[in-house]
mmCIF file of C-alpha atoms in Angstrom:
data_model
loop_
_atom_site.group_PDB
_atom_site.id
_atom_site.type_symbol
_atom_site.label_atom_id
_atom_site.label_comp_id
_atom_site.label_asym_id
_atom_site.label_seq_id
_atom_site.Cartn_x
_atom_site.Cartn_y
_atom_site.Cartn_z
ATOM 1 C CA MET A 218 2.868 15.427 21.278
ATOM 2 C CA GLY A 219 1.318 17.226 18.367
ATOM 3 C CA TYR A 220 0.644 15.033 15.351
ATOM 4 C CA ILE A 221 1.795 11.851 17.129
ATOM 5 C CA ASN A 222 -1.292 10.591 18.925
ATOM 6 C CA HIS A 223 -3.748 7.702 19.043
ATOM 7 C CA GLY A 224 -5.411 8.736 15.801
ATOM 8 C CA SER A 225 -2.302 9.217 13.663
ATOM 9 C CA MET A 226 -0.549 6.103 14.973
ATOM 10 C CA SER A 227 -3.632 3.954 14.439
ATOM 11 C CA ALA A 228 -4.154 5.487 10.988
ATOM 12 C CA ILE A 229 -0.744 4.528 9.615
ATOM 13 C CA GLY A 230 -1.050 1.152 11.353
ATOM 14 C CA ILE A 231 -4.205 0.481 9.327
ATOM 15 C CA ILE A 232 -3.606 2.295 6.025
ATOM 16 C CA PHE A 233 -0.226 0.793 5.147
ATOM 17 C CA PRO A 234 -1.168 -2.835 5.920
ATOM 18 C CA VAL A 235 -4.287 -2.423 3.746
ATOM 19 C CA LEU A 236 -2.224 -0.933 0.909
ATOM 20 C CA ALA A 237 0.377 -3.682 1.347
ATOM 21 C CA ALA A 238 -2.299 -6.388 1.105
ATOM 22 C CA LEU A 239 -3.772 -4.765 -2.027
ATOM 23 C CA SER A 240 -0.310 -4.488 -3.592
ATOM 24 C CA LEU A 241 0.373 -8.152 -2.945
ATOM 25 C CA ALA A 242 -3.020 -9.037 -4.425
ATOM 26 C CA VAL A 243 -2.244 -7.120 -7.641
ATOM 27 C CA ARG A 244 1.167 -8.760 -7.894
ATOM 28 C CA MET A 245 -0.427 -12.160 -7.344
ATOM 29 C CA TYR A 246 -2.847 -11.426 -10.179
ATOM 30 C CA GLY A 247 0.123 -10.518 -12.350
ATOM 31 C CA TRP A 248 1.928 -13.736 -11.448
ATOM 32 C CA ARG A 249 -1.088 -15.813 -12.330
ATOM 33 C CA HIS A 250 -2.135 -14.161 -15.578
ATOM 34 C CA HIS A 251 0.818 -12.305 -17.070
ATOM 35 C CA SER A 252 4.123 -13.606 -15.681
ATOM 36 C CA PRO A 253 5.475 -16.958 -16.919
ATOM 37 C CA ILE A 254 7.976 -17.487 -14.067
ATOM 38 C CA PHE A 255 8.789 -16.257 -10.584
ATOM 39 C CA GLU A 256 11.731 -13.911 -10.246
ATOM 40 C CA ILE A 257 13.724 -13.317 -7.062
ATOM 41 C CA ASP A 258 11.925 -10.038 -6.345
ATOM 42 C CA ASP A 259 8.606 -11.891 -6.563
ATOM 43 C CA ILE A 260 9.797 -14.101 -3.698
ATOM 44 C CA LEU A 261 11.391 -11.375 -1.557
ATOM 45 C CA VAL A 262 8.286 -9.187 -1.711
ATOM 46 C CA VAL A 263 6.288 -11.768 0.280
ATOM 47 C CA PRO A 264 8.246 -11.527 3.576
ATOM 48 C CA ALA A 265 8.588 -7.781 3.001
ATOM 49 C CA GLY A 266 4.797 -7.461 2.742
ATOM 50 C CA LEU A 267 4.115 -9.734 5.712
ATOM 51 C CA LEU A 268 6.558 -7.810 7.902
ATOM 52 C CA THR A 269 4.999 -4.497 6.811
ATOM 53 C CA ILE A 270 1.553 -5.768 7.756
ATOM 54 C CA ALA A 271 2.805 -7.225 11.046
ATOM 55 C CA ALA A 272 4.502 -3.960 12.036
ATOM 56 C CA GLY A 273 1.310 -2.007 11.326
ATOM 57 C CA VAL A 274 -0.767 -4.414 13.390
ATOM 58 C CA ALA A 275 1.773 -4.099 16.212
ATOM 59 C CA LEU A 276 1.456 -0.307 16.157
ATOM 60 C CA VAL A 277 -2.323 -0.496 16.379
ATOM 61 C CA ILE A 278 -2.198 -3.001 19.246
ATOM 62 C CA GLY A 279 0.464 -0.982 21.073
ATOM 63 C CA THR A 280 -1.644 2.149 20.677
ATOM 64 C CA GLN A 281 -4.806 0.492 21.939
ATOM 65 C CA MET A 282 -2.913 -0.935 24.935
ATOM 66 C CA HIS A 283 -1.540 2.587 25.686
ATOM 67 C CA ILE A 284 2.054 1.387 25.307
ATOM 68 C CA ILE A 285 2.873 4.033 22.675
ATOM 69 C CA SER A 286 1.433 7.280 21.243
ATOM 70 C CA GLU A 287 1.086 8.886 24.694
ATOM 71 C CA HIS A 288 3.290 10.762 27.165
ATOM 72 C CA SER A 289 5.028 9.167 30.100
ATOM 73 C CA GLU A 290 3.468 10.489 33.271
ATOM 74 C CA ALA A 291 5.028 11.041 36.644
ATOM 75 C CA ALA A 292 2.937 8.188 37.992
ATOM 76 C CA SER A 293 4.280 5.748 35.374
ATOM 77 C CA THR A 294 5.481 2.527 36.945
ATOM 78 C CA ASP A 295 8.412 0.253 36.169
ATOM 79 C CA ALA A 296 5.903 -2.140 34.616
ATOM 80 C CA ASP A 297 4.842 0.542 32.113
ATOM 81 C CA SER A 298 8.478 1.197 31.249
ATOM 82 C CA ALA A 299 9.100 -2.523 30.801
ATOM 83 C CA LYS A 300 6.153 -2.864 28.404
ATOM 84 C CA LEU A 301 7.504 0.000 26.310
ATOM 85 C CA GLY A 302 10.985 -1.499 26.324
ATOM 86 C CA LYS A 303 9.778 -4.949 25.246
ATOM 87 C CA PHE A 304 7.656 -3.440 22.482
ATOM 88 C CA GLU A 305 10.593 -1.358 21.271
ATOM 89 C CA TYR A 306 12.983 -4.338 21.401
ATOM 90 C CA ALA A 307 10.710 -6.468 19.188
ATOM 91 C CA PHE A 308 9.886 -3.618 16.801
ATOM 92 C CA TRP A 309 13.524 -2.735 16.084
ATOM 93 C CA MET A 310 14.313 -6.312 15.092
ATOM 94 C CA GLY A 311 11.282 -6.454 12.804
ATOM 95 C CA HIS A 312 12.029 -3.065 11.220
ATOM 96 C CA VAL A 313 15.529 -4.122 10.167
ATOM 97 C CA LEU A 314 14.198 -7.231 8.440
ATOM 98 C CA ALA A 315 11.335 -5.331 6.788
ATOM 99 C CA ILE A 316 13.579 -2.570 5.421
ATOM 100 C CA GLY A 317 16.178 -5.104 4.291
ATOM 101 C CA PHE A 318 13.666 -7.208 2.348
ATOM 102 C CA ILE A 319 12.107 -4.087 0.802
ATOM 103 C CA LYS A 320 15.467 -2.808 -0.457
ATOM 104 C CA LEU A 321 16.421 -6.227 -1.840
ATOM 105 C CA THR A 322 13.052 -6.477 -3.598
ATOM 106 C CA ILE A 323 13.702 -3.192 -5.384
ATOM 107 C CA LEU A 324 17.298 -4.097 -6.287
ATOM 108 C CA PHE A 325 16.394 -7.481 -7.776
ATOM 109 C CA LEU A 326 13.534 -5.857 -9.667
ATOM 110 C CA LEU A 327 16.060 -3.437 -11.172
ATOM 111 C CA ARG A 328 18.223 -6.407 -12.181
ATOM 112 C CA ARG A 329 15.314 -7.819 -14.127
ATOM 113 C CA VAL A 330 15.045 -4.589 -16.129
ATOM 114 C CA PHE A 331 18.633 -3.403 -16.586
ATOM 115 C CA LYS A 332 21.028 -6.368 -16.234
ATOM 116 C CA GLY A 333 23.410 -7.135 -19.086
ATOM 117 C CA ARG A 334 22.312 -9.955 -21.380
ATOM 118 C CA ILE A 335 25.659 -10.889 -22.914
ATOM 119 C CA HIS A 336 28.407 -9.455 -20.710
ATOM 120 C CA ARG A 337 28.542 -7.677 -17.395
ATOM 121 C CA THR A 338 27.931 -3.939 -17.452
ATOM 122 C CA ALA A 339 28.563 -1.112 -15.008
ATOM 123 C CA PHE A 340 25.019 -1.596 -13.777
ATOM 124 C CA ASP A 341 25.693 -5.242 -12.906
ATOM 125 C CA TYR A 342 28.648 -4.306 -10.727
ATOM 126 C CA SER A 343 26.879 -1.407 -9.009
ATOM 127 C CA ASN A 344 23.705 -3.411 -8.501
ATOM 128 C CA TRP A 345 25.497 -6.408 -6.983
ATOM 129 C CA THR A 346 27.482 -4.031 -4.762
ATOM 130 C CA LEU A 347 24.240 -2.537 -3.425
ATOM 131 C CA ILE A 348 22.728 -6.003 -2.920
ATOM 132 C CA ILE A 349 25.760 -7.064 -0.865
ATOM 133 C CA LEU A 350 25.719 -3.829 1.165
ATOM 134 C CA VAL A 351 21.981 -4.133 1.905
ATOM 135 C CA THR A 352 22.438 -7.766 2.962
ATOM 136 C CA LEU A 353 25.318 -6.830 5.251
ATOM 137 C CA TRP A 354 23.349 -3.880 6.670
ATOM 138 C CA THR A 355 20.427 -6.178 7.465
ATOM 139 C CA LEU A 356 22.524 -8.888 9.117
ATOM 140 C CA VAL A 357 24.784 -6.520 11.079
ATOM 141 C CA PHE A 358 22.074 -4.311 12.523
ATOM 142 C CA LEU A 359 19.794 -7.270 13.199
ATOM 143 C CA PHE A 360 22.649 -8.755 15.225
ATOM 144 C CA PHE A 361 23.135 -5.434 17.051
ATOM 145 C CA ASP A 362 19.411 -5.153 17.828
ATOM 146 C CA ILE A 363 19.299 -8.674 19.250
ATOM 147 C CA PHE A 364 22.563 -8.540 21.227
ATOM 148 C CA ALA A 365 22.760 -4.833 22.098
ATOM 149 C CA CYS A 366 22.712 -5.890 25.754
ATOM 150 C CA GLY A 367 24.771 -9.039 25.297
ATOM 151 C CA THR A 368 23.135 -12.205 26.519
ATOM 152 C CA THR A 369 20.789 -10.287 28.826
ATOM 153 C CA PRO A 370 18.268 -8.571 26.498
ATOM 154 C CA GLN A 371 16.018 -7.801 29.475
ATOM 155 C CA ALA A 372 18.536 -5.144 30.485
ATOM 156 C CA SER A 373 17.205 -2.981 27.656
ATOM 157 C CA TRP A 374 13.777 -2.668 29.257
ATOM 158 C CA GLU A 375 14.373 -3.112 32.985
ATOM 159 C CA SER A 376 15.252 0.552 33.542
ATOM 160 C CA TRP A 377 16.903 3.549 31.948
ATOM 161 C CA ASN A 378 20.044 3.075 34.064
ATOM 162 C CA SER A 379 20.218 -0.592 33.117
ATOM 163 C CA LEU A 380 20.025 0.309 29.423
ATOM 164 C CA ARG A 381 22.866 2.832 29.726
ATOM 165 C CA LYS A 382 25.141 0.634 31.865
ATOM 166 C CA ASN A 383 24.643 -2.891 30.504
ATOM 167 C CA CYS A 384 24.054 -2.190 26.791
ATOM 168 C CA ILE A 385 25.957 -0.539 23.995
ATOM 169 C CA ASP A 386 25.062 3.012 23.001
ATOM 170 C CA THR A 387 21.739 2.223 21.343
ATOM 171 C CA PHE A 388 21.251 5.821 20.211
ATOM 172 C CA ALA A 389 24.536 5.678 18.295
ATOM 173 C CA MET A 390 23.646 2.238 16.918
ATOM 174 C CA GLN A 391 20.222 3.282 15.649
ATOM 175 C CA THR A 392 21.615 6.545 14.286
ATOM 176 C CA GLY A 393 24.284 4.681 12.330
ATOM 177 C CA GLY A 394 21.698 2.258 10.982
ATOM 178 C CA ALA A 395 19.365 5.069 9.903
ATOM 179 C CA VAL A 396 22.145 7.054 8.190
ATOM 180 C CA PHE A 397 23.501 4.019 6.323
ATOM 181 C CA SER A 398 19.947 3.023 5.327
ATOM 182 C CA TRP A 399 19.268 6.492 3.908
ATOM 183 C CA VAL A 400 22.501 6.451 1.888
ATOM 184 C CA LEU A 401 21.422 3.121 0.396
ATOM 185 C CA ASP A 402 17.977 4.592 -0.361
ATOM 186 C CA LEU A 403 19.630 7.437 -2.220
ATOM 187 C CA ALA A 404 21.788 5.051 -4.272
ATOM 188 C CA ILE A 405 18.773 2.875 -5.119
ATOM 189 C CA PHE A 406 16.877 5.994 -6.175
ATOM 190 C CA VAL A 407 19.632 7.215 -8.524
ATOM 191 C CA GLU A 408 20.536 3.863 -10.094
ATOM 192 C CA PRO A 409 17.465 3.328 -12.354
ATOM 193 C CA LEU A 410 17.290 6.983 -13.380
ATOM 194 C CA VAL A 411 20.839 6.745 -14.750
ATOM 195 C CA MET A 412 20.135 3.465 -16.558
ATOM 196 C CA ILE A 413 16.825 4.391 -18.209
ATOM 197 C CA ARG A 414 18.636 6.357 -20.915
ATOM 198 C CA THR A 415 20.301 3.109 -22.064
ATOM 199 C CA LEU A 416 16.997 1.333 -22.705
ATOM 200 C CA ASN A 417 15.911 0.729 -26.278
ATOM 201 C CA MET A 418 12.613 2.622 -26.186
ATOM 202 C CA ASN A 419 11.187 5.881 -27.456
ATOM 203 C CA ARG A 420 11.311 9.099 -25.489
ATOM 204 C CA LYS A 421 7.684 8.849 -24.349
ATOM 205 C CA ARG A 422 8.216 5.401 -22.847
ATOM 206 C CA LYS A 423 11.441 6.555 -21.188
ATOM 207 C CA ILE A 424 9.585 9.445 -19.546
ATOM 208 C CA GLN A 425 6.823 7.104 -18.354
ATOM 209 C CA THR A 426 9.391 4.664 -16.940
ATOM 210 C CA SER A 427 11.263 7.501 -15.230
ATOM 211 C CA LEU A 428 8.054 8.684 -13.569
ATOM 212 C CA VAL A 429 7.476 5.188 -12.197
ATOM 213 C CA PHE A 430 10.956 4.968 -10.683
ATOM 214 C CA LEU A 431 10.775 8.544 -9.411
ATOM 215 C CA CYS A 432 8.224 7.250 -6.901
ATOM 216 C CA SER A 433 11.176 5.851 -4.949
ATOM 217 C CA GLY A 434 11.897 9.464 -4.038
ATOM 218 C CA PHE A 435 9.108 9.166 -1.470
ATOM 219 C CA ALA A 436 11.084 6.383 0.233
ATOM 220 C CA VAL A 437 14.156 8.634 0.278
ATOM 221 C CA VAL A 438 12.159 11.399 1.981
ATOM 222 C CA ALA A 439 10.665 8.928 4.494
ATOM 223 C CA GLY A 440 14.134 7.583 5.290
ATOM 224 C CA LEU A 441 15.404 11.119 5.815
ATOM 225 C CA LEU A 442 12.590 11.877 8.259
ATOM 226 C CA ARG A 443 13.482 8.713 10.188
ATOM 227 C CA MET A 444 17.173 9.571 10.213
ATOM 228 C CA ILE A 445 16.775 13.124 11.543
ATOM 229 C CA PRO A 446 15.214 12.168 14.937
ATOM 230 C CA TRP A 447 17.973 9.623 15.602
ATOM 231 C CA ILE A 448 20.670 12.194 14.806
ATOM 232 C CA GLN A 449 18.967 14.733 17.061
ATOM 233 C CA LEU A 450 18.753 12.201 19.880
ATOM 234 C CA HIS A 451 22.400 11.267 19.436
ATOM 235 C CA VAL A 452 23.867 14.783 19.385
ATOM 236 C CA GLN A 453 21.807 16.231 22.239
ATOM 237 C CA ASP A 454 22.887 15.951 25.844
ATOM 238 C CA ILE A 455 20.662 13.392 27.573
ATOM 239 C CA THR A 456 21.472 15.000 30.927
ATOM 240 C CA HIS A 457 19.576 18.086 29.799
ATOM 241 C CA PRO A 458 15.991 18.257 31.149
ATOM 242 C CA THR A 459 14.450 18.427 27.653
ATOM 243 C CA LEU A 460 15.033 17.011 24.164
ATOM 244 C CA ARG A 461 13.930 18.621 20.905
ATOM 245 C CA ILE A 462 12.970 16.269 18.089
ATOM 246 C CA LEU A 463 11.539 17.474 14.769
ATOM 247 C CA ALA A 464 10.465 20.828 16.202
ATOM 248 C CA THR A 465 8.783 19.127 19.186
ATOM 249 C CA THR A 466 10.153 19.474 22.718
ATOM 250 C CA PHE A 467 9.951 16.524 25.136
ATOM 251 C CA PRO A 468 10.958 16.244 28.782
ATOM 252 C CA ILE A 469 13.818 13.783 29.124
ATOM 253 C CA SER A 470 11.559 11.654 31.326
ATOM 254 C CA ASP A 471 8.933 11.338 28.567
ATOM 255 C CA GLN A 472 10.272 8.050 27.192
ATOM 256 C CA GLN A 473 6.946 7.085 25.645
ATOM 257 C CA GLY A 474 6.643 10.357 23.740
ATOM 258 C CA ILE A 475 10.239 10.200 22.453
ATOM 259 C CA ILE A 476 9.980 6.578 21.346
ATOM 260 C CA SER A 477 6.563 7.131 19.748
ATOM 261 C CA ILE A 478 7.783 9.842 17.378
ATOM 262 C CA VAL A 479 10.716 7.654 16.306
ATOM 263 C CA LEU A 480 8.427 4.648 15.815
ATOM 264 C CA PHE A 481 6.038 6.780 13.775
ATOM 265 C CA TRP A 482 8.656 7.841 11.221
ATOM 266 C CA THR A 483 10.275 4.412 11.197
ATOM 267 C CA TYR A 484 7.028 2.789 10.170
ATOM 268 C CA MET A 485 6.394 5.560 7.662
ATOM 269 C CA GLU A 486 9.649 4.531 5.970
ATOM 270 C CA ILE A 487 8.620 0.872 6.016
ATOM 271 C CA GLY A 488 5.134 1.510 4.637
ATOM 272 C CA VAL A 489 6.189 3.976 1.951
ATOM 273 C CA GLY A 490 9.159 1.811 0.988
ATOM 274 C CA PHE A 491 7.018 -1.274 0.484
ATOM 275 C CA ILE A 492 4.476 0.570 -1.671
ATOM 276 C CA VAL A 493 7.332 2.006 -3.746
ATOM 277 C CA SER A 494 8.796 -1.480 -4.221
ATOM 278 C CA CYS A 495 5.469 -2.617 -5.694
ATOM 279 C CA VAL A 496 4.775 0.384 -7.960
ATOM 280 C CA PRO A 497 6.797 -0.809 -11.011
ATOM 281 C CA ARG A 498 5.215 -4.273 -10.978
ATOM 282 C CA ILE A 499 1.725 -2.872 -10.402
ATOM 283 C CA ALA A 500 2.220 -0.456 -13.297
ATOM 284 C CA TRP A 501 3.359 -3.367 -15.474
ATOM 285 C CA VAL A 502 0.313 -5.479 -14.517
ATOM 286 C CA LEU A 503 -2.102 -2.618 -15.144
ATOM 287 C CA ASP A 504 -0.441 -1.987 -18.494
ATOM 288 C CA LYS A 505 -1.100 -5.626 -19.434
ATOM 289 C CA ILE A 506 -4.770 -5.438 -18.516
ATOM 290 C CA SER A 507 -6.880 -4.416 -21.513
ATOM 291 C CA LEU A 508 -9.470 -1.770 -20.730
ATOM 292 C CA ASP A 509 -11.143 -1.986 -24.166
ATOM 293 C CA PRO A 510 -14.011 -4.278 -23.021
ATOM 294 C CA ILE A 511 -14.799 -1.972 -20.105
ATOM 295 C CA ILE A 512 -14.615 1.149 -22.291
ATOM 296 C CA SER A 513 -16.819 -0.431 -24.969
ATOM 297 C CA LYS A 514 -19.407 -1.373 -22.354
ATOM 298 C CA ILE A 515 -19.407 2.168 -20.984
ATOM 299 C CA ARG A 516 -19.772 3.619 -24.468
ATOM 300 C CA SER A 517 -22.603 1.239 -25.354
ATOM 301 C CA PHE A 518 -24.522 2.022 -22.192
ATOM 302 C CA PRO A 519 -26.580 4.939 -23.668
ATOM 303 C CA SER A 520 -27.606 2.876 -26.717
ATOM 304 C CA ASN A 521 -28.499 -0.086 -24.503
ATOM 305 C CA ALA A 522 -30.557 2.192 -22.285
ATOM 306 C CA SER A 523 -32.452 3.643 -25.255
ATOM 307 C CA LEU A 524 -33.032 0.142 -26.646
ATOM 308 C CA LEU A 525 -34.438 -1.014 -23.327
ATOM 309 C CA LYS A 526 -36.628 2.082 -23.221
ATOM 310 C CA GLU A 527 -38.014 1.325 -26.695
ATOM 311 C CA ARG A 528 -38.656 -2.293 -25.755
ATOM 312 C CA TYR A 529 -40.436 -1.169 -22.610
ATOM 313 C CA ALA A 530 -42.608 1.251 -24.641
ATOM 314 C CA HIS A 531 -43.508 -1.458 -27.172
ATOM 315 C CA ARG A 532 -44.316 -3.804 -24.330
ATOM 316 C CA ARG A 533 -46.688 -1.235 -22.802
ATOM 317 C CA VAL A 534 -48.438 -0.810 -26.144
ATOM 318 C CA ASP A 535 -48.747 -4.565 -26.618
ATOM 319 C CA GLU A 536 -50.157 -4.983 -23.114
ATOM 320 C CA SER A 537 -52.686 -2.185 -23.782
ATOM 321 C CA GLU A 538 -53.792 -3.810 -27.008
ATOM 322 C CA GLN A 539 -54.085 -7.183 -25.330
ATOM 323 C CA SER A 540 -56.276 -5.697 -22.591
ATOM 324 C CA GLN A 541 -58.681 -4.260 -25.187
ATOM 325 C CA SER A 542 -58.588 -7.116 -27.705
ATOM 326 C CA PRO A 543 -61.614 -9.168 -26.425
ATOM 327 C CA TRP A 544 -64.019 -6.210 -26.831
ATOM 328 C CA ILE A 545 -62.535 -5.163 -30.144
ATOM 329 C CA THR A 546 -62.715 -8.710 -31.446
ATOM 330 C CA MET A 547 -66.345 -9.008 -30.318
ATOM 331 C CA VAL A 548 -67.363 -5.812 -32.089
ATOM 332 C CA ARG A 549 -65.454 -6.731 -35.233
ATOM 333 C CA THR A 550 -66.953 -10.211 -35.242
ATOM 334 C CA LYS A 551 -70.473 -8.928 -34.878
ATOM 335 C CA THR A 552 -70.009 -6.336 -37.593
ATOM 336 C CA SER A 553 -68.375 -8.686 -40.048
ATOM 337 C CA SER A 554 -70.931 -11.500 -39.568
ATOM 338 C CA GLY A 555 -73.877 -9.275 -40.600
ATOM 339 C CA HIS A 556 -75.930 -10.098 -37.454
ATOM 340 C CA ARG A 557 -77.396 -7.370 -35.331
ATOM 341 C CA SER A 558 -76.839 -7.117 -31.670
ATOM 342 C CA ASP A 559 -79.530 -7.643 -29.034
ATOM 343 C CA GLU A 560 -79.939 -3.893 -28.665
ATOM 344 C CA ASP A 561 -80.610 -3.580 -32.425
ATOM 345 C CA VAL A 562 -83.240 -6.362 -32.257
ATOM 346 C CA GLU A 563 -84.992 -4.742 -29.332
ATOM 347 C CA LEU A 564 -85.025 -1.367 -31.104
ATOM 348 C CA ALA A 565 -86.528 -2.908 -34.282
ATOM 349 C CA THR A 566 -89.224 -4.726 -32.260
ATOM 350 C CA ALA A 567 -90.209 -1.498 -30.562
ATOM 351 C CA LYS A 568 -90.605 0.205 -33.919
ATOM 352 C CA ASN A 569 -92.898 -2.583 -35.207
ATOM 353 C CA HIS A 570 -95.171 -2.239 -32.196
ATOM 354 C CA ILE A 571 -95.485 1.453 -32.866
#
């Protein structure tokens, strides 16, 4: 399967949940210390983050249970196929909600920055249009994922024939959802870049702000890489013995391999999209945090070290003097008092005897 294996699937299932948790922690710090009120995007980011973490955990568990990230073998049983189908059924519902909340988080964040203060602007109309379209996309494709097989969802995982006969064309459904999602990603990517020029800030700040919002380009690329496999699956003849997806050829019977590569790029879009939705707020929080105390401590470290070294040297000298002070005091006392020592008395007595 090439790059889709136990290691890569487990890696993205661990890395993105960790990054999502860290992003939420930074935003929580910003809420507590720098933000006076909650905005709508601050609320929407919570379910988006939880769904991103849950999807990553599901990938890791599915990999460890050998449900995904492998190839279907000739000896695969109906039970193995059912496990894969149930996993896929639950994941597609979760991915629609995750992507929907992520897009809405970004759109409401853009409203905070660019919305008109006195009267409605072109941005207000375009932004509300995108919010409505994303909401409709989420509700419609969530409904399709749940009721693709009518009131008998088990038909989607009982067998391949059952899926084709009792359910709608799921390949066409997922392809349509991926294409529409990517078009929305592209619109969300362009919207802030057009509006930044209207902000009342100097050129340097405009460039910095543009760089922050350019990060959403990664979400556009991730969405494109999720869309391509679905289009390839939809246009190819499923009666052919092999399918080619992203330069990788799979036997038509290798359901696990085909689904794994689609799951991989789907979660890549979710993980990258969530991180992108948090970048502007994280940049804002970091900009509010003053680094002067840390820099001053780093700069004062050499002087503190030299001061400690001098104190240590003085302490060694003092200890040396204290260790010799009883003998020095004795000698000084004897010399200053004018009395001779016992050795001097004995020497004088010997001279008298001579």
